[in-house]
mmCIF file with all atom_site columns, N, CA and C in Angstrom:
data_model
loop_
_atom_site.group_PDB
_atom_site.id
_atom_site.type_symbol
_atom_site.label_atom_id
_atom_site.label_alt_id
_atom_site.label_comp_id
_atom_site.label_asym_id
_atom_site.label_entity_id
_atom_site.label_seq_id
_atom_site.pdbx_PDB_ins_code
_atom_site.Cartn_x
_atom_site.Cartn_y
_atom_site.Cartn_z
_atom_site.occupancy
_atom_site.B_iso_or_equiv
_atom_site.pdbx_formal_charge
_atom_site.auth_seq_id
_atom_site.auth_comp_id
_atom_site.auth_asym_id
_atom_site.auth_atom_id
_atom_site.pdbx_PDB_model_num
ATOM 1   N N  . MET H 1 1  ? 46.146  331.135 -63.258 1.00 48.00 ? 1  MET H N  1
ATOM 2   C CA . MET H 1 1  ? 46.723  332.443 -63.187 1.00 48.00 ? 1  MET H CA 1
ATOM 3   C C  . MET H 1 1  ? 47.871  332.548 -64.187 1.00 48.00 ? 1  MET H C  1
ATOM 4   N N  . ALA H 1 2  ? 47.844  333.565 -64.970 1.00 51.00 ? 2  ALA H N  1
ATOM 5   C CA . ALA H 1 2  ? 48.902  333.776 -65.953 1.00 51.00 ? 2  ALA H CA 1
ATOM 6   C C  . ALA H 1 2  ? 50.091  334.463 -65.283 1.00 51.00 ? 2  ALA H C  1
ATOM 7   N N  . LYS H 1 3  ? 51.265  333.991 -65.657 1.00 56.00 ? 3  LYS H N  1
ATOM 8   C CA . LYS H 1 3  ? 52.481  334.567 -65.077 1.00 56.00 ? 3  LYS H CA 1
ATOM 9   C C  . LYS H 1 3  ? 52.905  335.764 -65.912 1.00 56.00 ? 3  LYS H C  1
ATOM 10  N N  . LYS H 1 4  ? 53.067  336.905 -65.273 1.00 64.00 ? 4  LYS H N  1
ATOM 11  C CA . LYS H 1 4  ? 53.521  338.104 -65.972 1.00 64.00 ? 4  LYS H CA 1
ATOM 12  C C  . LYS H 1 4  ? 55.032  338.133 -65.980 1.00 64.00 ? 4  LYS H C  1
ATOM 13  N N  . PHE H 1 5  ? 55.586  338.612 -67.073 1.00 70.00 ? 5  PHE H N  1
ATOM 14  C CA . PHE H 1 5  ? 57.029  338.779 -67.151 1.00 70.00 ? 5  PHE H CA 1
ATOM 15  C C  . PHE H 1 5  ? 57.417  340.036 -66.405 1.00 70.00 ? 5  PHE H C  1
ATOM 16  N N  . LYS H 1 6  ? 58.464  339.930 -65.620 1.00 77.00 ? 6  LYS H N  1
ATOM 17  C CA . LYS H 1 6  ? 58.941  341.072 -64.851 1.00 77.00 ? 6  LYS H CA 1
ATOM 18  C C  . LYS H 1 6  ? 60.356  341.370 -65.319 1.00 77.00 ? 6  LYS H C  1
ATOM 19  N N  . TYR H 1 7  ? 60.525  342.448 -66.060 1.00 86.00 ? 7  TYR H N  1
ATOM 20  C CA . TYR H 1 7  ? 61.815  342.804 -66.609 1.00 86.00 ? 7  TYR H CA 1
ATOM 21  C C  . TYR H 1 7  ? 62.485  343.832 -65.711 1.00 86.00 ? 7  TYR H C  1
ATOM 22  N N  . ASP H 1 8  ? 63.523  343.403 -65.008 1.00 90.00 ? 8  ASP H N  1
ATOM 23  C CA . ASP H 1 8  ? 64.278  344.377 -64.233 1.00 90.00 ? 8  ASP H CA 1
ATOM 24  C C  . ASP H 1 8  ? 65.338  345.017 -65.127 1.00 90.00 ? 8  ASP H C  1
ATOM 25  N N  . LEU H 1 9  ? 65.878  346.115 -64.662 1.00 91.00 ? 9  LEU H N  1
ATOM 26  C CA . LEU H 1 9  ? 66.781  346.921 -65.479 1.00 91.00 ? 9  LEU H CA 1
ATOM 27  C C  . LEU H 1 9  ? 68.091  346.200 -65.759 1.00 91.00 ? 9  LEU H C  1
ATOM 28  N N  . GLU H 1 10 ? 68.592  345.402 -64.811 1.00 93.00 ? 10 GLU H N  1
ATOM 29  C CA . GLU H 1 10 ? 69.848  344.677 -65.016 1.00 93.00 ? 10 GLU H CA 1
ATOM 30  C C  . GLU H 1 10 ? 69.712  343.649 -66.135 1.00 93.00 ? 10 GLU H C  1
ATOM 31  N N  . TYR H 1 11 ? 68.587  342.937 -66.164 1.00 93.00 ? 11 TYR H N  1
ATOM 32  C CA . TYR H 1 11 ? 68.359  341.946 -67.211 1.00 93.00 ? 11 TYR H CA 1
ATOM 33  C C  . TYR H 1 11 ? 68.279  342.615 -68.575 1.00 93.00 ? 11 TYR H C  1
ATOM 34  N N  . LEU H 1 12 ? 67.557  343.713 -68.669 1.00 94.00 ? 12 LEU H N  1
ATOM 35  C CA . LEU H 1 12 ? 67.419  344.407 -69.944 1.00 94.00 ? 12 LEU H CA 1
ATOM 36  C C  . LEU H 1 12 ? 68.756  344.961 -70.422 1.00 94.00 ? 12 LEU H C  1
ATOM 37  N N  . TYR H 1 13 ? 69.566  345.489 -69.488 1.00 95.00 ? 13 TYR H N  1
ATOM 38  C CA . TYR H 1 13 ? 70.857  346.057 -69.857 1.00 95.00 ? 13 TYR H CA 1
ATOM 39  C C  . TYR H 1 13 ? 71.827  344.977 -70.323 1.00 95.00 ? 13 TYR H C  1
ATOM 40  N N  . SER H 1 14 ? 71.859  343.844 -69.629 1.00 95.00 ? 14 SER H N  1
ATOM 41  C CA . SER H 1 14 ? 72.773  342.773 -70.034 1.00 95.00 ? 14 SER H CA 1
ATOM 42  C C  . SER H 1 14 ? 72.348  342.179 -71.374 1.00 95.00 ? 14 SER H C  1
ATOM 43  N N  . SER H 1 15 ? 71.056  342.062 -71.615 1.00 94.00 ? 15 SER H N  1
ATOM 44  C CA . SER H 1 15 ? 70.579  341.561 -72.905 1.00 94.00 ? 15 SER H CA 1
ATOM 45  C C  . SER H 1 15 ? 70.880  342.560 -74.014 1.00 94.00 ? 15 SER H C  1
ATOM 46  N N  . TYR H 1 16 ? 70.755  343.844 -73.715 1.00 96.00 ? 16 TYR H N  1
ATOM 47  C CA . TYR H 1 16 ? 71.082  344.879 -74.695 1.00 96.00 ? 16 TYR H CA 1
ATOM 48  C C  . TYR H 1 16 ? 72.554  344.808 -75.073 1.00 96.00 ? 16 TYR H C  1
ATOM 49  N N  . LYS H 1 17 ? 73.437  344.717 -74.066 1.00 96.00 ? 17 LYS H N  1
ATOM 50  C CA . LYS H 1 17 ? 74.878  344.650 -74.332 1.00 96.00 ? 17 LYS H CA 1
ATOM 51  C C  . LYS H 1 17 ? 75.238  343.417 -75.149 1.00 96.00 ? 17 LYS H C  1
ATOM 52  N N  . LYS H 1 18 ? 74.643  342.273 -74.800 1.00 96.00 ? 18 LYS H N  1
ATOM 53  C CA . LYS H 1 18 ? 74.941  341.021 -75.500 1.00 96.00 ? 18 LYS H CA 1
ATOM 54  C C  . LYS H 1 18 ? 74.557  341.125 -76.966 1.00 96.00 ? 18 LYS H C  1
ATOM 55  N N  . ASN H 1 19 ? 73.375  341.615 -77.251 1.00 96.00 ? 19 ASN H N  1
ATOM 56  C CA . ASN H 1 19 ? 72.921  341.711 -78.636 1.00 96.00 ? 19 ASN H CA 1
ATOM 57  C C  . ASN H 1 19 ? 73.644  342.817 -79.392 1.00 96.00 ? 19 ASN H C  1
ATOM 58  N N  . TYR H 1 20 ? 74.005  343.904 -78.718 1.00 96.00 ? 20 TYR H N  1
ATOM 59  C CA . TYR H 1 20 ? 74.734  344.996 -79.369 1.00 96.00 ? 20 TYR H CA 1
ATOM 60  C C  . TYR H 1 20 ? 76.135  344.540 -79.770 1.00 96.00 ? 20 TYR H C  1
ATOM 61  N N  . ASN H 1 21 ? 76.793  343.808 -78.879 1.00 95.00 ? 21 ASN H N  1
ATOM 62  C CA . ASN H 1 21 ? 78.134  343.328 -79.177 1.00 95.00 ? 21 ASN H CA 1
ATOM 63  C C  . ASN H 1 21 ? 78.133  342.240 -80.243 1.00 95.00 ? 21 ASN H C  1
ATOM 64  N N  . LYS H 1 22 ? 77.053  341.465 -80.328 1.00 96.00 ? 22 LYS H N  1
ATOM 65  C CA . LYS H 1 22 ? 76.950  340.452 -81.385 1.00 96.00 ? 22 LYS H CA 1
ATOM 66  C C  . LYS H 1 22 ? 76.608  341.082 -82.725 1.00 96.00 ? 22 LYS H C  1
ATOM 67  N N  . GLY H 1 23 ? 76.090  342.293 -82.721 1.00 95.00 ? 23 GLY H N  1
ATOM 68  C CA . GLY H 1 23 ? 75.723  342.985 -83.949 1.00 95.00 ? 23 GLY H CA 1
ATOM 69  C C  . GLY H 1 23 ? 74.253  342.842 -84.308 1.00 95.00 ? 23 GLY H C  1
ATOM 70  N N  . ASP H 1 24 ? 73.452  342.286 -83.405 1.00 95.00 ? 24 ASP H N  1
ATOM 71  C CA . ASP H 1 24 ? 72.019  342.128 -83.643 1.00 95.00 ? 24 ASP H CA 1
ATOM 72  C C  . ASP H 1 24 ? 71.308  343.388 -83.160 1.00 95.00 ? 24 ASP H C  1
ATOM 73  N N  . MET H 1 25 ? 71.262  344.394 -84.042 1.00 95.00 ? 25 MET H N  1
ATOM 74  C CA . MET H 1 25 ? 70.750  345.696 -83.637 1.00 95.00 ? 25 MET H CA 1
ATOM 75  C C  . MET H 1 25 ? 69.234  345.710 -83.450 1.00 95.00 ? 25 MET H C  1
ATOM 76  N N  . GLU H 1 26 ? 68.517  344.832 -84.134 1.00 96.00 ? 26 GLU H N  1
ATOM 77  C CA . GLU H 1 26 ? 67.052  344.807 -83.984 1.00 96.00 ? 26 GLU H CA 1
ATOM 78  C C  . GLU H 1 26 ? 66.660  344.382 -82.576 1.00 96.00 ? 26 GLU H C  1
ATOM 79  N N  . LYS H 1 27 ? 67.307  343.330 -82.065 1.00 95.00 ? 27 LYS H N  1
ATOM 80  C CA . LYS H 1 27 ? 67.001  342.890 -80.699 1.00 95.00 ? 27 LYS H CA 1
ATOM 81  C C  . LYS H 1 27 ? 67.473  343.910 -79.683 1.00 95.00 ? 27 LYS H C  1
ATOM 82  N N  . ALA H 1 28 ? 68.626  344.539 -79.950 1.00 96.00 ? 28 ALA H N  1
ATOM 83  C CA . ALA H 1 28 ? 69.134  345.559 -79.036 1.00 96.00 ? 28 ALA H CA 1
ATOM 84  C C  . ALA H 1 28 ? 68.159  346.736 -78.961 1.00 96.00 ? 28 ALA H C  1
ATOM 85  N N  . LYS H 1 29 ? 67.614  347.152 -80.093 1.00 96.00 ? 29 LYS H N  1
ATOM 86  C CA . LYS H 1 29 ? 66.626  348.237 -80.095 1.00 96.00 ? 29 LYS H CA 1
ATOM 87  C C  . LYS H 1 29 ? 65.359  347.822 -79.356 1.00 96.00 ? 29 LYS H C  1
ATOM 88  N N  . LEU H 1 30 ? 64.997  346.541 -79.475 1.00 95.00 ? 30 LEU H N  1
ATOM 89  C CA . LEU H 1 30 ? 63.820  346.034 -78.774 1.00 95.00 ? 30 LEU H CA 1
ATOM 90  C C  . LEU H 1 30 ? 64.006  346.154 -77.265 1.00 95.00 ? 30 LEU H C  1
ATOM 91  N N  . TYR H 1 31 ? 65.163  345.742 -76.754 1.00 95.00 ? 31 TYR H N  1
ATOM 92  C CA . TYR H 1 31 ? 65.426  345.857 -75.321 1.00 95.00 ? 31 TYR H CA 1
ATOM 93  C C  . TYR H 1 31 ? 65.527  347.318 -74.889 1.00 95.00 ? 31 TYR H C  1
ATOM 94  N N  . ASN H 1 32 ? 66.047  348.171 -75.771 1.00 95.00 ? 32 ASN H N  1
ATOM 95  C CA . ASN H 1 32 ? 66.131  349.597 -75.448 1.00 95.00 ? 32 ASN H CA 1
ATOM 96  C C  . ASN H 1 32 ? 64.738  350.209 -75.325 1.00 95.00 ? 32 ASN H C  1
ATOM 97  N N  . THR H 1 33 ? 63.836  349.875 -76.239 1.00 95.00 ? 33 THR H N  1
ATOM 98  C CA . THR H 1 33 ? 62.481  350.410 -76.162 1.00 95.00 ? 33 THR H CA 1
ATOM 99  C C  . THR H 1 33 ? 61.729  349.858 -74.945 1.00 95.00 ? 33 THR H C  1
ATOM 100 N N  . MET H 1 34 ? 61.966  348.584 -74.618 1.00 94.00 ? 34 MET H N  1
ATOM 101 C CA . MET H 1 34 ? 61.319  348.008 -73.431 1.00 94.00 ? 34 MET H CA 1
ATOM 102 C C  . MET H 1 34 ? 61.779  348.725 -72.171 1.00 94.00 ? 34 MET H C  1
ATOM 103 N N  . ALA H 1 35 ? 63.084  349.023 -72.081 1.00 94.00 ? 35 ALA H N  1
ATOM 104 C CA . ALA H 1 35 ? 63.604  349.713 -70.898 1.00 94.00 ? 35 ALA H CA 1
ATOM 105 C C  . ALA H 1 35 ? 63.080  351.138 -70.818 1.00 94.00 ? 35 ALA H C  1
ATOM 106 N N  . SER H 1 36 ? 62.950  351.796 -71.967 1.00 94.00 ? 36 SER H N  1
ATOM 107 C CA . SER H 1 36 ? 62.440  353.167 -71.937 1.00 94.00 ? 36 SER H CA 1
ATOM 108 C C  . SER H 1 36 ? 60.958  353.197 -71.579 1.00 94.00 ? 36 SER H C  1
ATOM 109 N N  . GLN H 1 37 ? 60.197  352.193 -71.994 1.00 94.00 ? 37 GLN H N  1
ATOM 110 C CA . GLN H 1 37 ? 58.778  352.158 -71.652 1.00 94.00 ? 37 GLN H CA 1
ATOM 111 C C  . GLN H 1 37 ? 58.549  351.779 -70.196 1.00 94.00 ? 37 GLN H C  1
ATOM 112 N N  . ILE H 1 38 ? 59.295  350.779 -69.708 1.00 91.00 ? 38 ILE H N  1
ATOM 113 C CA . ILE H 1 38 ? 59.049  350.277 -68.356 1.00 91.00 ? 38 ILE H CA 1
ATOM 114 C C  . ILE H 1 38 ? 59.727  351.152 -67.302 1.00 91.00 ? 38 ILE H C  1
ATOM 115 N N  . HIS H 1 39 ? 61.024  351.447 -67.520 1.00 91.00 ? 39 HIS H N  1
ATOM 116 C CA . HIS H 1 39 ? 61.807  352.134 -66.496 1.00 91.00 ? 39 HIS H CA 1
ATOM 117 C C  . HIS H 1 39 ? 62.098  353.599 -66.817 1.00 91.00 ? 39 HIS H C  1
ATOM 118 N N  . GLY H 1 40 ? 61.901  354.007 -68.062 1.00 93.00 ? 40 GLY H N  1
ATOM 119 C CA . GLY H 1 40 ? 62.185  355.382 -68.449 1.00 93.00 ? 40 GLY H CA 1
ATOM 120 C C  . GLY H 1 40 ? 63.669  355.670 -68.611 1.00 93.00 ? 40 GLY H C  1
ATOM 121 N N  . VAL H 1 41 ? 64.458  354.637 -68.954 1.00 93.00 ? 41 VAL H N  1
ATOM 122 C CA . VAL H 1 41 ? 65.909  354.772 -69.095 1.00 93.00 ? 41 VAL H CA 1
ATOM 123 C C  . VAL H 1 41 ? 66.308  354.360 -70.498 1.00 93.00 ? 41 VAL H C  1
ATOM 124 N N  . SER H 1 42 ? 67.158  355.151 -71.135 1.00 95.00 ? 42 SER H N  1
ATOM 125 C CA . SER H 1 42 ? 67.672  354.809 -72.447 1.00 95.00 ? 42 SER H CA 1
ATOM 126 C C  . SER H 1 42 ? 68.958  354.002 -72.280 1.00 95.00 ? 42 SER H C  1
ATOM 127 N N  . LEU H 1 43 ? 68.921  352.720 -72.618 1.00 95.00 ? 43 LEU H N  1
ATOM 128 C CA . LEU H 1 43 ? 70.092  351.855 -72.485 1.00 95.00 ? 43 LEU H CA 1
ATOM 129 C C  . LEU H 1 43 ? 71.183  352.250 -73.462 1.00 95.00 ? 43 LEU H C  1
ATOM 130 N N  . ASP H 1 44 ? 70.791  352.803 -74.601 1.00 95.00 ? 44 ASP H N  1
ATOM 131 C CA . ASP H 1 44 ? 71.760  353.244 -75.603 1.00 95.00 ? 44 ASP H CA 1
ATOM 132 C C  . ASP H 1 44 ? 72.640  354.347 -75.029 1.00 95.00 ? 44 ASP H C  1
ATOM 133 N N  . ALA H 1 45 ? 72.040  355.304 -74.352 1.00 95.00 ? 45 ALA H N  1
ATOM 134 C CA . ALA H 1 45 ? 72.801  356.414 -73.758 1.00 95.00 ? 45 ALA H CA 1
ATOM 135 C C  . ALA H 1 45 ? 73.682  355.919 -72.623 1.00 95.00 ? 45 ALA H C  1
ATOM 136 N N  . VAL H 1 46 ? 73.169  355.004 -71.806 1.00 95.00 ? 46 VAL H N  1
ATOM 137 C CA . VAL H 1 46 ? 73.944  354.482 -70.675 1.00 95.00 ? 46 VAL H CA 1
ATOM 138 C C  . VAL H 1 46 ? 75.165  353.720 -71.171 1.00 95.00 ? 46 VAL H C  1
ATOM 139 N N  . TYR H 1 47 ? 74.978  352.881 -72.195 1.00 96.00 ? 47 TYR H N  1
ATOM 140 C CA . TYR H 1 47 ? 76.074  352.056 -72.720 1.00 96.00 ? 47 TYR H CA 1
ATOM 141 C C  . TYR H 1 47 ? 77.151  352.919 -73.377 1.00 96.00 ? 47 TYR H C  1
ATOM 142 N N  . HIS H 1 48 ? 76.738  353.905 -74.162 1.00 94.00 ? 48 HIS H N  1
ATOM 143 C CA . HIS H 1 48 ? 77.716  354.730 -74.852 1.00 94.00 ? 48 HIS H CA 1
ATOM 144 C C  . HIS H 1 48 ? 78.426  355.690 -73.896 1.00 94.00 ? 48 HIS H C  1
ATOM 145 N N  . ASP H 1 49 ? 77.769  356.102 -72.808 1.00 96.00 ? 49 ASP H N  1
ATOM 146 C CA . ASP H 1 49 ? 78.450  356.885 -71.784 1.00 96.00 ? 49 ASP H CA 1
ATOM 147 C C  . ASP H 1 49 ? 79.533  356.058 -71.105 1.00 96.00 ? 49 ASP H C  1
ATOM 148 N N  . LYS H 1 50 ? 79.222  354.787 -70.852 1.00 94.00 ? 50 LYS H N  1
ATOM 149 C CA . LYS H 1 50 ? 80.199  353.896 -70.227 1.00 94.00 ? 50 LYS H CA 1
ATOM 150 C C  . LYS H 1 50 ? 81.414  353.700 -71.132 1.00 94.00 ? 50 LYS H C  1
ATOM 151 N N  . ILE H 1 51 ? 81.180  353.525 -72.428 1.00 91.00 ? 51 ILE H N  1
ATOM 152 C CA . ILE H 1 51 ? 82.271  353.346 -73.380 1.00 91.00 ? 51 ILE H CA 1
ATOM 153 C C  . ILE H 1 51 ? 83.122  354.613 -73.476 1.00 91.00 ? 51 ILE H C  1
ATOM 154 N N  . SER H 1 52 ? 82.492  355.783 -73.503 1.00 91.00 ? 52 SER H N  1
ATOM 155 C CA . SER H 1 52 ? 83.255  357.024 -73.616 1.00 91.00 ? 52 SER H CA 1
ATOM 156 C C  . SER H 1 52 ? 84.086  357.280 -72.359 1.00 91.00 ? 52 SER H C  1
ATOM 157 N N  . LYS H 1 53 ? 83.564  356.933 -71.178 1.00 91.00 ? 53 LYS H N  1
ATOM 158 C CA . LYS H 1 53 ? 84.343  357.086 -69.954 1.00 91.00 ? 53 LYS H CA 1
ATOM 159 C C  . LYS H 1 53 ? 85.560  356.162 -69.967 1.00 91.00 ? 53 LYS H C  1
ATOM 160 N N  . ARG H 1 54 ? 85.393  354.951 -70.490 1.00 87.00 ? 54 ARG H N  1
ATOM 161 C CA . ARG H 1 54 ? 86.511  354.018 -70.574 1.00 87.00 ? 54 ARG H CA 1
ATOM 162 C C  . ARG H 1 54 ? 87.585  354.547 -71.519 1.00 87.00 ? 54 ARG H C  1
ATOM 163 N N  . GLU H 1 55 ? 87.174  355.114 -72.657 1.00 86.00 ? 55 GLU H N  1
ATOM 164 C CA . GLU H 1 55 ? 88.143  355.665 -73.603 1.00 86.00 ? 55 GLU H CA 1
ATOM 165 C C  . GLU H 1 55 ? 88.861  356.877 -73.017 1.00 86.00 ? 55 GLU H C  1
ATOM 166 N N  . ASP H 1 56 ? 88.159  357.711 -72.272 1.00 86.00 ? 56 ASP H N  1
ATOM 167 C CA . ASP H 1 56 ? 88.792  358.863 -71.631 1.00 86.00 ? 56 ASP H CA 1
ATOM 168 C C  . ASP H 1 56 ? 89.812  358.430 -70.593 1.00 86.00 ? 56 ASP H C  1
ATOM 169 N N  . ARG H 1 57 ? 89.493  357.371 -69.859 1.00 85.00 ? 57 ARG H N  1
ATOM 170 C CA . ARG H 1 57 ? 90.384  356.888 -68.814 1.00 85.00 ? 57 ARG H CA 1
ATOM 171 C C  . ARG H 1 57 ? 91.661  356.283 -69.408 1.00 85.00 ? 57 ARG H C  1
ATOM 172 N N  . LEU H 1 58 ? 91.539  355.593 -70.539 1.00 84.00 ? 58 LEU H N  1
ATOM 173 C CA . LEU H 1 58 ? 92.703  354.937 -71.129 1.00 84.00 ? 58 LEU H CA 1
ATOM 174 C C  . LEU H 1 58 ? 93.610  355.890 -71.884 1.00 84.00 ? 58 LEU H C  1
ATOM 175 N N  . GLY H 1 59 ? 93.111  357.036 -72.274 1.00 79.00 ? 59 GLY H N  1
ATOM 176 C CA . GLY H 1 59 ? 93.949  358.023 -72.947 1.00 79.00 ? 59 GLY H CA 1
ATOM 177 C C  . GLY H 1 59 ? 94.000  357.796 -74.450 1.00 79.00 ? 59 GLY H C  1
ATOM 178 N N  . PRO H 1 60 ? 94.815  358.595 -75.149 1.00 78.00 ? 60 PRO H N  1
ATOM 179 C CA . PRO H 1 60 ? 94.814  358.548 -76.614 1.00 78.00 ? 60 PRO H CA 1
ATOM 180 C C  . PRO H 1 60 ? 95.405  357.261 -77.201 1.00 78.00 ? 60 PRO H C  1
ATOM 181 N N  . PHE H 1 61 ? 96.302  356.591 -76.465 1.00 80.00 ? 61 PHE H N  1
ATOM 182 C CA . PHE H 1 61 ? 96.941  355.400 -77.013 1.00 80.00 ? 61 PHE H CA 1
ATOM 183 C C  . PHE H 1 61 ? 96.356  354.105 -76.462 1.00 80.00 ? 61 PHE H C  1
ATOM 184 N N  . GLY H 1 62 ? 95.398  354.189 -75.554 1.00 77.00 ? 62 GLY H N  1
ATOM 185 C CA . GLY H 1 62 ? 94.753  353.010 -75.016 1.00 77.00 ? 62 GLY H CA 1
ATOM 186 C C  . GLY H 1 62 ? 95.580  352.286 -73.969 1.00 77.00 ? 62 GLY H C  1
ATOM 187 N N  . ILE H 1 63 ? 96.575  352.953 -73.400 1.00 81.00 ? 63 ILE H N  1
ATOM 188 C CA . ILE H 1 63 ? 97.456  352.314 -72.433 1.00 81.00 ? 63 ILE H CA 1
ATOM 189 C C  . ILE H 1 63 ? 97.036  352.630 -71.004 1.00 81.00 ? 63 ILE H C  1
ATOM 190 N N  . GLY H 1 64 ? 96.624  353.845 -70.763 1.00 77.00 ? 64 GLY H N  1
ATOM 191 C CA . GLY H 1 64 ? 96.276  354.276 -69.420 1.00 77.00 ? 64 GLY H CA 1
ATOM 192 C C  . GLY H 1 64 ? 97.415  355.064 -68.813 1.00 77.00 ? 64 GLY H C  1
ATOM 193 N N  . LYS H 1 65 ? 97.252  355.415 -67.578 1.00 75.00 ? 65 LYS H N  1
ATOM 194 C CA . LYS H 1 65 ? 98.273  356.213 -66.901 1.00 75.00 ? 65 LYS H CA 1
ATOM 195 C C  . LYS H 1 65 ? 99.377  355.301 -66.382 1.00 75.00 ? 65 LYS H C  1
ATOM 196 N N  . SER H 1 66 ? 100.605 355.798 -66.468 1.00 75.00 ? 66 SER H N  1
ATOM 197 C CA . SER H 1 66 ? 101.722 355.027 -65.935 1.00 75.00 ? 66 SER H CA 1
ATOM 198 C C  . SER H 1 66 ? 101.908 355.364 -64.455 1.00 75.00 ? 66 SER H C  1
ATOM 199 N N  . LYS H 1 67 ? 102.318 354.377 -63.694 1.00 76.00 ? 67 LYS H N  1
ATOM 200 C CA . LYS H 1 67 ? 102.541 354.576 -62.277 1.00 76.00 ? 67 LYS H CA 1
ATOM 201 C C  . LYS H 1 67 ? 104.031 354.513 -61.995 1.00 76.00 ? 67 LYS H C  1
ATOM 202 N N  . LYS H 1 68 ? 104.465 355.302 -61.034 1.00 78.00 ? 68 LYS H N  1
ATOM 203 C CA . LYS H 1 68 ? 105.871 355.285 -60.654 1.00 78.00 ? 68 LYS H CA 1
ATOM 204 C C  . LYS H 1 68 ? 106.133 354.052 -59.812 1.00 78.00 ? 68 LYS H C  1
ATOM 205 N N  . ILE H 1 69 ? 107.261 353.442 -60.048 1.00 80.00 ? 69 ILE H N  1
ATOM 206 C CA . ILE H 1 69 ? 107.665 352.284 -59.252 1.00 80.00 ? 69 ILE H CA 1
ATOM 207 C C  . ILE H 1 69 ? 108.454 352.796 -58.053 1.00 80.00 ? 69 ILE H C  1
ATOM 208 N N  . LYS H 1 70 ? 108.055 352.396 -56.894 1.00 80.00 ? 70 LYS H N  1
ATOM 209 C CA . LYS H 1 70 ? 108.719 352.843 -55.664 1.00 80.00 ? 70 LYS H CA 1
ATOM 210 C C  . LYS H 1 70 ? 109.679 351.760 -55.198 1.00 80.00 ? 70 LYS H C  1
ATOM 211 N N  . TYR H 1 71 ? 110.899 352.147 -54.973 1.00 80.00 ? 71 TYR H N  1
ATOM 212 C CA . TYR H 1 71 ? 111.903 351.210 -54.446 1.00 80.00 ? 71 TYR H CA 1
ATOM 213 C C  . TYR H 1 71 ? 112.238 351.570 -53.018 1.00 80.00 ? 71 TYR H C  1
ATOM 214 N N  . GLY H 1 72 ? 112.386 350.549 -52.200 1.00 61.00 ? 72 GLY H N  1
ATOM 215 C CA . GLY H 1 72 ? 112.868 350.718 -50.825 1.00 61.00 ? 72 GLY H CA 1
ATOM 216 C C  . GLY H 1 72 ? 111.910 351.334 -49.963 1.00 61.00 ? 72 GLY H C  1
#
């Protein structure tokens, strides 16, 4: 019996992020196409949405919101 590969979405997303951050765009595109064919999800859109939300949260200077210090 031949063993079929079972690609879950978490594995494909983590492999996409790893190759994208290393700069290997060919492998990242490969994982993106596999996810779109198997699961119908674009990993490119998911990753860039996550990055844009992080930038919005940190603000224009990348520091984030300041909190008031409470005494007493």
